Amino acid sequence: MAACHPPQTDMEGSQDETTMDRPPALSAADFSALQRQAALFWPCPGHDPADTAADLPWDPAQARARLQRFAGLLHVMFPALAATQGQLTSPLVPVPELQAAWPAALDSHALPAGHWYLKRDDALPVAGSVKARGGFHEVLARVERLGLAAGRDAQAWPSATDLRRRFAHHALAVGSTGNLGLAIGLIGRGFGFDVTVHMSTDAKAWKKDRLRQHGIRVVEHDGDYAAAVAAGRAAALHDPRQHFVDDERSPELFLGYAAAAAELRAQLQAAGRPVDARHPLFVYLPCGVGGAPGGVTYGLKRLLGPHVHCFFTEPVAAPAMLLQLAVGTAQPVSVHDIGLDNRTAADGLAVAQASTLVAPIMARLLAGVFTVTDAQLFAGQQALEQAEGIYIEPSAAAALAGPGRLLGSTAGRAYIARHGLATCLPAATHVMWSTGGALVPEHVRAEERARLAS
Ligand SMILES: *Cc1c(COP(=O)(O)O)cnc(C)c1O
């Protein structure tokens, strides 16, 4: 079982406020690009596509079974899930117009080979982002553990009002840059929980407003997202009634995200897209702390095996997972350690330090990471809306650069060659994971469009 285990660097003594020695897993040119905030495509050096993490204990099928078991409850509690009988799903849509327009849109020299799809978690009900998957699973696990909804079949659920009265005695808390707070807030309130969301002061105003409108307590913290999480975690420690949803450490979130893999497999089958040696699948996932894209990657590798190749995409100002994998996962590292400021329009990805739960798993399963500038993700966002009429938020648009980068960059082409994939490219499937957008208010979309036009 080969893995992406770069030699460890001795962080002690090799680091001051803003500089760090180049990790051996990064070439001098790549390290320089990282520090200059130039876009980079970085294949995970020791990655072995055949490693499917079959030895790890967490089973995404259990998360799927839990979501299934509670479909009846979700149907009762969430009007937005009534049409799907309590199932949480998002469409997989082909994006041929984007594919045709892409080289022109981003001045890429890549041939738009293969079959391009968008996985529309931006349209997930209730939360409008990928966080709905992890969020619903985490909250359901809590409901189950509290014994609040034990032993009921789908027909036997009491009314939503009765259930909410029961849950109102229990509290949830979460730290978030925005979308996880929205997801846990809206899902938690849907159940009737008392919910507190800890946010950094620079989180988007409309997200705080939306939360407050729904009766969710918003506590603002100076500093970035990690500070908000730490403050929330500390506050919850003193209150046994409170369950803290820990974005940096929660296996329940991770497994909820992983449950998406079976859904994607079924959708690819229905679309007539096989995944095998002749038909590789490339998946591009926007990464913040790593939980959502990590969970999806874990689920996909276990389910679809060696022929799925997962790549993360991060803002040039916040390449937390790339840096962590390059340094080695023995000790946490922050993008601030290499002089980056974590400032990006992709607020869902503005994370300085990767999840210590997820990074070691990604060290085995992840094919690579590429970084995008804010200008590139705005260009992608605009190209998608113009070509396909689909609005997604800037963070989600980071995924759109995937096929162009893999097929068009020197490092991407080297990955293709190294794994003998060149001849399969016309038969390959590319899935860009669109992670958020549905809840973004019209006035914010209009501001983004105006900025692009000027
Ligand atoms: C949270 C988020 C991500 C990344 O998820 P992580 O678990 O933080 O890696 C990507 N896109 C959007 C829109 C998000 O809100």
CSV table of C-alpha atoms and ligand atoms in Angstrom, one decimal:
chain,number,residue,atom,x,y,z
A,1,MET,CA,0.0,0.0,0.0
A,2,ALA,CA,1.9,3.0,-1.2
A,3,ALA,CA,1.0,6.4,0.2
A,4,CYS,CA,1.8,10.0,0.0
A,5,HIS,CA,4.2,10.1,2.9
A,6,PRO,CA,6.8,12.8,2.2
A,7,PRO,CA,9.7,12.8,4.6
A,8,GLN,CA,8.9,14.8,7.7
A,9,THR,CA,10.5,18.2,8.2
A,10,ASP,CA,11.6,19.2,11.6
A,11,MET,CA,9.3,22.2,12.2
A,12,GLU,CA,11.0,23.1,15.4
A,13,GLY,CA,13.7,25.5,14.7
A,14,SER,CA,13.1,25.7,11.0
A,15,GLN,CA,10.4,28.2,11.2
A,16,ASP,CA,9.9,31.7,12.4
A,17,GLU,CA,6.8,34.0,12.1
A,18,THR,CA,6.5,33.9,8.3
A,19,THR,CA,9.0,31.6,6.8
A,20,MET,CA,9.5,27.9,6.7
A,21,ASP,CA,12.0,25.7,5.0
A,22,ARG,CA,10.7,24.2,1.8
A,23,PRO,CA,9.1,20.8,2.5
A,24,PRO,CA,11.0,18.0,0.5
A,25,ALA,CA,7.7,17.0,-1.2
A,26,LEU,CA,7.6,20.4,-2.9
A,27,SER,CA,10.1,21.4,-5.6
A,28,ALA,CA,11.7,24.8,-5.2
A,29,ALA,CA,9.7,26.1,-8.1
A,30,ASP,CA,6.4,24.9,-6.5
A,31,PHE,CA,7.3,26.3,-3.1
A,32,SER,CA,8.0,29.6,-4.7
A,33,ALA,CA,4.7,29.5,-6.6
A,34,LEU,CA,2.9,28.8,-3.3
A,35,GLN,CA,4.5,31.7,-1.6
A,36,ARG,CA,4.0,34.1,-4.6
A,37,GLN,CA,0.3,33.0,-4.7
A,38,ALA,CA,0.7,31.8,-8.3
A,39,ALA,CA,-1.6,29.0,-9.4
A,40,LEU,CA,-0.1,25.6,-8.9
A,41,PHE,CA,-1.0,22.0,-9.8
A,42,TRP,CA,0.6,19.6,-7.3
A,43,PRO,CA,0.3,15.9,-7.6
A,44,CYS,CA,0.6,14.1,-4.3
A,45,PRO,CA,4.0,12.5,-4.7
A,46,GLY,CA,3.5,9.0,-3.3
A,47,HIS,CA,-0.2,8.6,-4.3
A,48,ASP,CA,-1.1,5.1,-5.4
A,49,PRO,CA,-4.5,5.0,-7.1
A,50,ALA,CA,-4.9,1.3,-6.1
A,51,ASP,CA,-5.1,2.3,-2.4
A,52,THR,CA,-8.8,2.4,-1.5
A,53,ALA,CA,-8.5,2.7,2.3
A,54,ALA,CA,-10.3,-0.6,2.7
A,55,ASP,CA,-8.5,-1.1,6.0
A,56,LEU,CA,-10.0,2.0,7.7
A,57,PRO,CA,-12.9,1.3,10.0
A,58,TRP,CA,-15.4,4.0,9.0
A,59,ASP,CA,-18.1,2.7,6.7
A,60,PRO,CA,-19.9,5.3,4.6
A,61,ALA,CA,-22.7,2.7,4.1
A,62,GLN,CA,-23.6,3.2,7.8
A,63,ALA,CA,-24.1,6.9,7.2
A,64,ARG,CA,-26.2,6.2,4.2
A,65,ALA,CA,-28.3,3.7,6.2
A,66,ARG,CA,-28.8,6.3,8.9
A,67,LEU,CA,-30.0,8.9,6.4
A,68,GLN,CA,-32.3,6.2,5.0
A,69,ARG,CA,-33.6,5.2,8.4
A,70,PHE,CA,-34.6,8.8,9.1
A,71,ALA,CA,-36.0,9.6,5.7
A,72,GLY,CA,-39.5,9.4,7.2
A,73,LEU,CA,-38.6,11.8,10.0
A,74,LEU,CA,-37.0,14.2,7.5
A,75,HIS,CA,-40.0,14.1,5.3
A,76,VAL,CA,-42.2,15.2,8.3
A,77,MET,CA,-39.8,17.9,9.5
A,78,PHE,CA,-38.5,19.5,6.3
A,79,PRO,CA,-41.0,20.6,3.6
A,80,ALA,CA,-38.1,21.0,1.2
A,81,LEU,CA,-37.5,17.3,1.4
A,82,ALA,CA,-41.1,16.3,1.0
A,83,ALA,CA,-40.8,15.9,-2.8
A,84,THR,CA,-38.1,13.3,-2.4
A,85,GLN,CA,-39.7,11.5,0.5
A,86,GLY,CA,-37.0,12.7,2.9
A,87,GLN,CA,-34.1,11.7,0.7
A,88,LEU,CA,-31.2,14.2,0.5
A,89,THR,CA,-30.0,14.3,-3.1
A,90,SER,CA,-28.6,16.7,-5.7
A,91,PRO,CA,-28.6,16.4,-9.5
A,92,LEU,CA,-25.6,15.4,-11.6
A,93,VAL,CA,-25.8,17.4,-14.8
A,94,PRO,CA,-23.8,17.4,-18.0
A,95,VAL,CA,-22.2,20.8,-18.9
A,96,PRO,CA,-21.4,20.6,-22.6
A,97,GLU,CA,-21.8,24.3,-23.2
A,98,LEU,CA,-19.2,25.1,-20.5
A,99,GLN,CA,-16.9,22.5,-21.9
A,100,ALA,CA,-17.2,24.0,-25.4
A,101,ALA,CA,-16.6,27.5,-24.0
A,102,TRP,CA,-13.9,26.7,-21.6
A,103,PRO,CA,-10.6,27.1,-23.4
A,104,ALA,CA,-11.7,30.5,-24.7
A,105,ALA,CA,-13.0,31.5,-21.2
A,106,LEU,CA,-9.8,30.8,-19.4
A,107,ASP,CA,-7.2,31.0,-22.2
A,108,SER,CA,-6.3,27.4,-21.5
A,109,HIS,CA,-4.6,25.4,-24.2
A,110,ALA,CA,-6.3,22.2,-23.0
A,111,LEU,CA,-8.4,20.2,-25.4
A,112,PRO,CA,-11.8,19.9,-23.6
A,113,ALA,CA,-11.7,16.1,-24.0
A,114,GLY,CA,-13.9,13.7,-22.2
A,115,HIS,CA,-17.4,14.1,-20.6
A,116,TRP,CA,-17.9,17.0,-18.2
A,117,TYR,CA,-20.5,17.0,-15.4
A,118,LEU,CA,-21.4,19.2,-12.5
A,119,LYS,CA,-22.4,17.6,-9.3
A,120,ARG,CA,-24.9,20.2,-8.0
A,121,ASP,CA,-24.6,20.2,-4.2
A,122,ASP,CA,-25.1,23.9,-4.6
A,123,ALA,CA,-28.7,23.0,-5.0
A,124,LEU,CA,-29.0,20.6,-2.0
A,125,PRO,CA,-32.2,21.3,-0.1
A,126,VAL,CA,-32.4,23.2,3.2
A,127,ALA,CA,-28.7,24.3,3.4
A,128,GLY,CA,-27.9,25.1,-0.3
A,129,SER,CA,-24.4,23.7,0.0
A,130,VAL,CA,-22.3,20.5,0.4
A,131,LYS,CA,-22.6,21.0,4.2
A,132,ALA,CA,-26.1,19.7,4.0
A,133,ARG,CA,-24.8,16.2,3.7
A,134,GLY,CA,-22.5,16.2,6.7
A,135,GLY,CA,-24.9,18.5,8.6
A,136,PHE,CA,-27.9,16.3,8.3
A,137,HIS,CA,-25.9,13.2,9.2
A,138,GLU,CA,-24.3,14.8,12.2
A,139,VAL,CA,-27.6,16.1,13.6
A,140,LEU,CA,-29.4,12.8,12.9
A,141,ALA,CA,-26.7,10.9,14.8
A,142,ARG,CA,-27.2,13.3,17.7
A,143,VAL,CA,-31.0,12.8,17.6
A,144,GLU,CA,-30.4,9.0,17.6
A,145,ARG,CA,-27.9,9.2,20.5
A,146,LEU,CA,-30.3,11.3,22.6
A,147,GLY,CA,-32.9,8.6,22.1
A,148,LEU,CA,-35.4,11.2,20.9
A,149,ALA,CA,-36.6,9.3,18.0
A,150,ALA,CA,-35.9,5.7,18.7
A,151,GLY,CA,-37.7,2.7,17.4
A,152,ARG,CA,-40.1,4.3,15.0
A,153,ASP,CA,-41.0,3.3,11.5
A,154,ALA,CA,-41.8,5.7,8.8
A,155,GLN,CA,-45.5,5.8,9.4
A,156,ALA,CA,-45.3,6.3,13.2
A,157,TRP,CA,-43.6,9.7,13.5
A,158,PRO,CA,-45.4,12.1,15.7
A,159,SER,CA,-46.2,15.6,14.3
A,160,ALA,CA,-43.4,18.0,13.6
A,161,THR,CA,-44.6,20.2,16.4
A,162,ASP,CA,-44.5,17.4,18.9
A,163,LEU,CA,-41.0,16.5,17.8
A,164,ARG,CA,-39.7,20.0,17.9
A,165,ARG,CA,-41.0,20.4,21.4
A,166,ARG,CA,-38.9,17.4,22.4
A,167,PHE,CA,-35.7,18.7,20.7
A,168,ALA,CA,-36.1,22.2,22.1
A,169,HIS,CA,-34.5,21.1,25.4
A,170,HIS,CA,-31.3,20.3,23.6
A,171,ALA,CA,-28.7,22.6,22.1
A,172,LEU,CA,-26.3,22.5,19.2
A,173,ALA,CA,-23.3,24.7,18.6
A,174,VAL,CA,-20.9,25.1,15.7
A,175,GLY,CA,-18.0,27.2,14.5
A,176,SER,CA,-18.1,28.2,10.9
A,177,THR,CA,-16.9,30.5,8.1
A,178,GLY,CA,-20.5,30.5,7.0
A,179,ASN,CA,-22.0,27.6,5.2
A,180,LEU,CA,-21.5,25.0,7.9
A,181,GLY,CA,-23.2,27.5,10.3
A,182,LEU,CA,-26.0,27.9,7.8
A,183,ALA,CA,-26.4,24.1,7.5
A,184,ILE,CA,-26.3,23.2,11.2
A,185,GLY,CA,-28.4,26.3,12.0
A,186,LEU,CA,-31.2,25.6,9.4
A,187,ILE,CA,-31.2,21.9,10.0
A,188,GLY,CA,-30.9,22.2,13.8
A,189,ARG,CA,-33.7,24.8,13.9
A,190,GLY,CA,-35.8,22.6,11.6
A,191,PHE,CA,-35.7,19.9,14.3
A,192,GLY,CA,-36.3,22.6,17.0
A,193,PHE,CA,-32.9,22.5,18.6
A,194,ASP,CA,-31.5,25.6,20.3
A,195,VAL,CA,-28.6,26.6,18.0
A,196,THR,CA,-25.6,28.8,18.5
A,197,VAL,CA,-23.2,29.6,15.6
A,198,HIS,CA,-19.8,30.9,16.3
A,199,MET,CA,-18.4,33.0,13.3
A,200,SER,CA,-15.4,35.1,12.5
A,201,THR,CA,-16.3,38.8,12.2
A,202,ASP,CA,-15.4,38.7,8.5
A,203,ALA,CA,-18.0,36.0,7.6
A,204,LYS,CA,-20.5,37.2,5.1
A,205,ALA,CA,-23.2,39.6,6.5
A,206,TRP,CA,-26.1,37.9,4.7
A,207,LYS,CA,-25.3,34.6,6.3
A,208,LYS,CA,-25.4,36.1,9.8
A,209,ASP,CA,-28.6,37.9,8.9
A,210,ARG,CA,-30.2,34.7,7.6
A,211,LEU,CA,-29.3,32.8,10.7
A,212,ARG,CA,-30.7,35.5,13.0
A,213,GLN,CA,-33.9,35.6,11.0
A,214,HIS,CA,-34.3,31.9,11.8
A,215,GLY,CA,-33.9,32.4,15.5
A,216,ILE,CA,-30.3,31.1,15.6
A,217,ARG,CA,-27.8,32.8,18.0
A,218,VAL,CA,-24.8,34.2,16.2
A,219,VAL,CA,-21.7,34.9,18.2
A,220,GLU,CA,-18.9,36.8,16.4
A,221,HIS,CA,-15.2,36.3,17.1
A,222,ASP,CA,-12.2,38.4,16.2
A,223,GLY,CA,-9.6,36.5,14.1
A,224,ASP,CA,-10.2,33.8,11.5
A,225,TYR,CA,-12.2,30.7,11.3
A,226,ALA,CA,-9.9,28.6,13.6
A,227,ALA,CA,-10.5,31.1,16.4
A,228,ALA,CA,-14.3,30.8,16.0
A,229,VAL,CA,-14.1,27.1,16.1
A,230,ALA,CA,-11.8,27.1,19.2
A,231,ALA,CA,-14.1,29.5,21.0
A,232,GLY,CA,-17.2,27.5,20.2
A,233,ARG,CA,-15.6,24.3,21.3
A,234,ALA,CA,-14.5,25.8,24.6
A,235,ALA,CA,-18.0,27.3,25.3
A,236,ALA,CA,-19.7,24.0,24.6
A,237,LEU,CA,-17.4,22.1,27.1
A,238,HIS,CA,-19.1,23.9,30.0
A,239,ASP,CA,-22.6,23.0,28.9
A,240,PRO,CA,-23.6,19.3,28.9
A,241,ARG,CA,-26.8,20.1,27.1
A,242,GLN,CA,-24.8,21.4,24.2
A,243,HIS,CA,-23.5,19.3,21.4
A,244,PHE,CA,-20.6,21.0,19.5
A,245,VAL,CA,-20.3,20.1,15.8
A,246,ASP,CA,-16.6,20.1,15.3
A,247,ASP,CA,-15.7,20.9,11.7
A,248,GLU,CA,-12.0,20.0,12.4
A,249,ARG,CA,-12.6,16.6,14.0
A,250,SER,CA,-16.1,15.2,13.5
A,251,PRO,CA,-16.3,11.7,12.0
A,252,GLU,CA,-20.1,12.1,11.7
A,253,LEU,CA,-19.7,15.1,9.4
A,254,PHE,CA,-17.0,13.2,7.4
A,255,LEU,CA,-19.2,10.1,7.0
A,256,GLY,CA,-22.2,12.2,6.0
A,257,TYR,CA,-20.1,13.7,3.2
A,258,ALA,CA,-18.9,10.2,2.2
A,259,ALA,CA,-22.5,9.1,1.7
A,260,ALA,CA,-22.5,11.1,-1.5
A,261,ALA,CA,-20.4,8.5,-3.2
A,262,ALA,CA,-23.1,5.9,-3.6
A,263,GLU,CA,-25.4,8.7,-5.0
A,264,LEU,CA,-22.8,9.7,-7.6
A,265,ARG,CA,-22.2,6.1,-8.6
A,266,ALA,CA,-25.9,5.5,-9.2
A,267,GLN,CA,-26.1,8.8,-11.2
A,268,LEU,CA,-23.1,7.9,-13.4
A,269,GLN,CA,-24.6,4.5,-14.1
A,270,ALA,CA,-27.9,6.1,-15.1
A,271,ALA,CA,-26.0,8.6,-17.3
A,272,GLY,CA,-24.2,5.7,-19.0
A,273,ARG,CA,-20.8,6.7,-17.8
A,274,PRO,CA,-18.8,3.6,-16.7
A,275,VAL,CA,-15.8,3.9,-14.3
A,276,ASP,CA,-13.2,1.3,-15.2
A,277,ALA,CA,-9.7,1.0,-16.6
A,278,ARG,CA,-10.8,2.4,-19.9
A,279,HIS,CA,-13.1,5.0,-18.5
A,280,PRO,CA,-11.3,6.9,-15.6
A,281,LEU,CA,-13.3,9.3,-13.5
A,282,PHE,CA,-11.7,12.6,-12.4
A,283,VAL,CA,-13.4,14.5,-9.6
A,284,TYR,CA,-12.5,18.1,-8.6
A,285,LEU,CA,-13.5,19.2,-5.1
A,286,PRO,CA,-13.2,22.6,-3.4
A,287,CYS,CA,-11.4,22.2,-0.1
A,288,GLY,CA,-11.5,24.3,3.0
A,289,VAL,CA,-10.7,22.4,6.2
A,290,GLY,CA,-11.0,19.2,4.1
A,291,GLY,CA,-14.0,17.5,5.7
A,292,ALA,CA,-16.4,17.7,2.8
A,293,PRO,CA,-14.1,17.0,-0.1
A,294,GLY,CA,-12.2,14.4,2.1
A,295,GLY,CA,-15.4,12.6,3.0
A,296,VAL,CA,-16.5,12.5,-0.7
A,297,THR,CA,-13.0,11.3,-1.7
A,298,TYR,CA,-13.0,8.6,1.0
A,299,GLY,CA,-16.5,7.4,-0.1
A,300,LEU,CA,-15.6,7.4,-3.8
A,301,LYS,CA,-12.2,5.6,-3.4
A,302,ARG,CA,-13.9,2.8,-1.3
A,303,LEU,CA,-16.8,2.4,-3.7
A,304,LEU,CA,-15.2,3.0,-7.1
A,305,GLY,CA,-11.6,1.9,-6.5
A,306,PRO,CA,-8.5,2.6,-8.5
A,307,HIS,CA,-10.1,4.3,-11.5
A,308,VAL,CA,-11.4,7.3,-9.7
A,309,HIS,CA,-8.8,10.2,-9.3
A,310,CYS,CA,-9.8,12.9,-6.8
A,311,PHE,CA,-8.2,16.4,-6.8
A,312,PHE,CA,-8.8,19.1,-4.3
A,313,THR,CA,-8.8,22.8,-5.3
A,314,GLU,CA,-7.8,25.6,-2.9
A,315,PRO,CA,-7.4,29.4,-3.1
A,316,VAL,CA,-3.8,30.5,-3.6
A,317,ALA,CA,-4.1,32.4,-0.3
A,318,ALA,CA,-5.3,29.4,1.6
A,319,PRO,CA,-3.7,26.2,0.4
A,320,ALA,CA,-4.0,24.5,3.8
A,321,MET,CA,-4.4,20.9,2.6
A,322,LEU,CA,-1.6,21.2,0.0
A,323,LEU,CA,0.8,22.5,2.6
A,324,GLN,CA,-0.2,20.0,5.2
A,325,LEU,CA,0.3,17.1,2.8
A,326,ALA,CA,3.6,18.5,1.6
A,327,VAL,CA,4.9,18.9,5.1
A,328,GLY,CA,3.7,15.6,6.3
A,329,THR,CA,0.8,15.0,8.6
A,330,ALA,CA,2.7,14.4,11.9
A,331,GLN,CA,2.0,18.0,13.1
A,332,PRO,CA,-0.4,20.7,12.1
A,333,VAL,CA,0.8,23.5,9.9
A,334,SER,CA,-0.8,26.8,8.9
A,335,VAL,CA,-0.6,28.8,5.7
A,336,HIS,CA,0.4,31.7,7.9
A,337,ASP,CA,3.7,29.8,8.5
A,338,ILE,CA,4.7,30.4,4.9
A,339,GLY,CA,3.6,34.0,4.9
A,340,LEU,CA,0.1,33.6,3.3
A,341,ASP,CA,-2.8,35.6,4.6
A,342,ASN,CA,-5.8,33.4,4.0
A,343,ARG,CA,-7.7,36.2,2.4
A,344,THR,CA,-9.9,35.2,-0.5
A,345,ALA,CA,-13.3,35.8,-2.0
A,346,ALA,CA,-13.9,32.1,-1.6
A,347,ASP,CA,-15.1,32.4,1.9
A,348,GLY,CA,-16.1,28.7,2.1
A,349,LEU,CA,-12.4,27.8,1.5
A,350,ALA,CA,-10.8,30.5,3.7
A,351,VAL,CA,-9.2,28.1,6.1
A,352,ALA,CA,-5.5,28.3,7.2
A,353,GLN,CA,-5.2,24.9,8.7
A,354,ALA,CA,-6.4,21.6,7.4
A,355,SER,CA,-8.4,19.1,9.5
A,356,THR,CA,-6.1,16.8,11.5
A,357,LEU,CA,-8.7,14.1,11.2
A,358,VAL,CA,-8.8,14.2,7.4
A,359,ALA,CA,-5.3,15.1,6.3
A,360,PRO,CA,-3.7,11.7,7.1
A,361,ILE,CA,-6.5,9.9,5.2
A,362,MET,CA,-6.0,12.2,2.2
A,363,ALA,CA,-2.2,11.6,2.3
A,364,ARG,CA,-3.2,8.1,1.1
A,365,LEU,CA,-6.2,8.7,-1.2
A,366,LEU,CA,-5.8,12.1,-2.8
A,367,ALA,CA,-4.3,12.3,-6.4
A,368,GLY,CA,-3.3,16.0,-6.0
A,369,VAL,CA,-4.2,19.5,-5.2
A,370,PHE,CA,-4.4,22.6,-7.4
A,371,THR,CA,-4.7,26.2,-6.4
A,372,VAL,CA,-6.7,29.0,-8.1
A,373,THR,CA,-6.5,32.8,-7.9
A,374,ASP,CA,-9.7,34.7,-7.0
A,375,ALA,CA,-9.7,36.1,-10.6
A,376,GLN,CA,-9.7,32.5,-11.9
A,377,LEU,CA,-12.6,31.4,-9.8
A,378,PHE,CA,-14.6,34.5,-10.7
A,379,ALA,CA,-13.9,33.7,-14.4
A,380,GLY,CA,-15.1,30.2,-13.9
A,381,GLN,CA,-18.2,31.3,-12.1
A,382,GLN,CA,-19.1,33.7,-14.9
A,383,ALA,CA,-18.3,31.1,-17.6
A,384,LEU,CA,-20.7,28.6,-16.0
A,385,GLU,CA,-23.5,31.2,-15.7
A,386,GLN,CA,-23.1,32.4,-19.2
A,387,ALA,CA,-22.7,28.9,-20.8
A,388,GLU,CA,-25.2,26.9,-18.7
A,389,GLY,CA,-27.3,29.5,-16.8
A,390,ILE,CA,-26.2,28.1,-13.5
A,391,TYR,CA,-25.2,30.4,-10.6
A,392,ILE,CA,-22.8,28.9,-8.0
A,393,GLU,CA,-20.9,30.8,-5.3
A,394,PRO,CA,-17.2,31.7,-5.7
A,395,SER,CA,-16.0,28.9,-3.5
A,396,ALA,CA,-17.8,26.3,-5.6
A,397,ALA,CA,-16.4,27.8,-8.8
A,398,ALA,CA,-12.9,26.7,-7.7
A,399,ALA,CA,-13.8,23.2,-9.0
A,400,LEU,CA,-14.4,24.4,-12.5
A,401,ALA,CA,-10.7,24.9,-13.3
A,402,GLY,CA,-10.1,21.2,-12.7
A,403,PRO,CA,-10.3,19.6,-16.2
A,404,GLY,CA,-8.4,22.5,-17.8
A,405,ARG,CA,-5.6,22.2,-15.1
A,406,LEU,CA,-5.3,18.4,-15.4
A,407,LEU,CA,-5.3,18.4,-19.2
A,408,GLY,CA,-3.5,21.7,-19.7
A,409,SER,CA,-0.8,22.1,-17.1
A,410,THR,CA,2.6,20.5,-17.3
A,411,ALA,CA,2.2,18.8,-13.9
A,412,GLY,CA,-1.3,17.7,-14.8
A,413,ARG,CA,-0.2,16.1,-18.1
A,414,ALA,CA,2.7,14.4,-16.2
A,415,TYR,CA,0.1,12.9,-13.9
A,416,ILE,CA,-1.9,11.6,-16.9
A,417,ALA,CA,1.3,10.1,-18.4
A,418,ARG,CA,2.5,8.6,-15.2
A,419,HIS,CA,-0.7,6.6,-14.7
A,420,GLY,CA,-1.0,5.6,-18.4
A,421,LEU,CA,-4.2,7.5,-18.9
A,422,ALA,CA,-3.5,9.5,-22.1
A,423,THR,CA,-5.3,7.1,-24.4
A,424,CYS,CA,-8.4,7.0,-22.2
A,425,LEU,CA,-9.0,10.7,-22.1
A,426,PRO,CA,-11.7,10.9,-24.8
A,427,ALA,CA,-13.6,8.3,-22.7
A,428,ALA,CA,-13.0,9.9,-19.3
A,429,THR,CA,-15.6,11.5,-17.1
A,430,HIS,CA,-14.9,14.7,-15.3
A,431,VAL,CA,-17.0,15.7,-12.3
A,432,MET,CA,-16.7,19.2,-11.0
A,433,TRP,CA,-18.2,19.2,-7.5
A,434,SER,CA,-20.3,22.4,-7.1
A,435,THR,CA,-20.4,22.9,-3.4
A,436,GLY,CA,-22.7,25.9,-2.8
A,437,GLY,CA,-24.9,28.7,-4.1
A,438,ALA,CA,-28.6,28.2,-3.8
A,439,LEU,CA,-29.0,30.4,-0.7
A,440,VAL,CA,-26.9,33.3,-2.0
A,441,PRO,CA,-29.4,36.2,-2.1
A,442,GLU,CA,-30.1,38.0,-5.4
A,443,HIS,CA,-28.4,41.3,-4.3
A,444,VAL,CA,-25.2,39.5,-3.5
A,445,ARG,CA,-25.2,37.7,-6.9
A,446,ALA,CA,-25.9,41.1,-8.6
A,447,GLU,CA,-22.9,42.6,-6.7
A,448,GLU,CA,-20.7,39.7,-7.9
A,449,ARG,CA,-21.8,40.2,-11.5
A,450,ALA,CA,-21.3,43.9,-11.4
A,451,ARG,CA,-17.7,43.4,-10.1
A,452,LEU,CA,-17.0,41.1,-13.0
A,453,ALA,CA,-18.5,43.5,-15.6
A,454,SER,CA,-16.4,46.5,-14.4
B,1,LIG,C1,-17.3,24.3,3.4
B,1,LIG,C2,-17.3,24.4,1.9
B,1,LIG,C3,-16.3,23.8,1.1
B,1,LIG,C4,-15.2,22.9,1.7
B,1,LIG,O1,-15.6,22.0,2.7
B,1,LIG,P1,-14.5,21.7,3.9
B,1,LIG,O2,-15.1,20.7,4.7
B,1,LIG,O3,-14.3,23.0,4.7
B,1,LIG,O4,-13.2,21.4,3.2
B,1,LIG,C5,-16.4,24.0,-0.2
B,1,LIG,N1,-17.3,24.8,-0.8
B,1,LIG,C6,-18.2,25.4,-0.1
B,1,LIG,C7,-19.2,26.3,-0.8
B,1,LIG,C8,-18.2,25.3,1.3
B,1,LIG,O5,-19.1,26.0,2.0
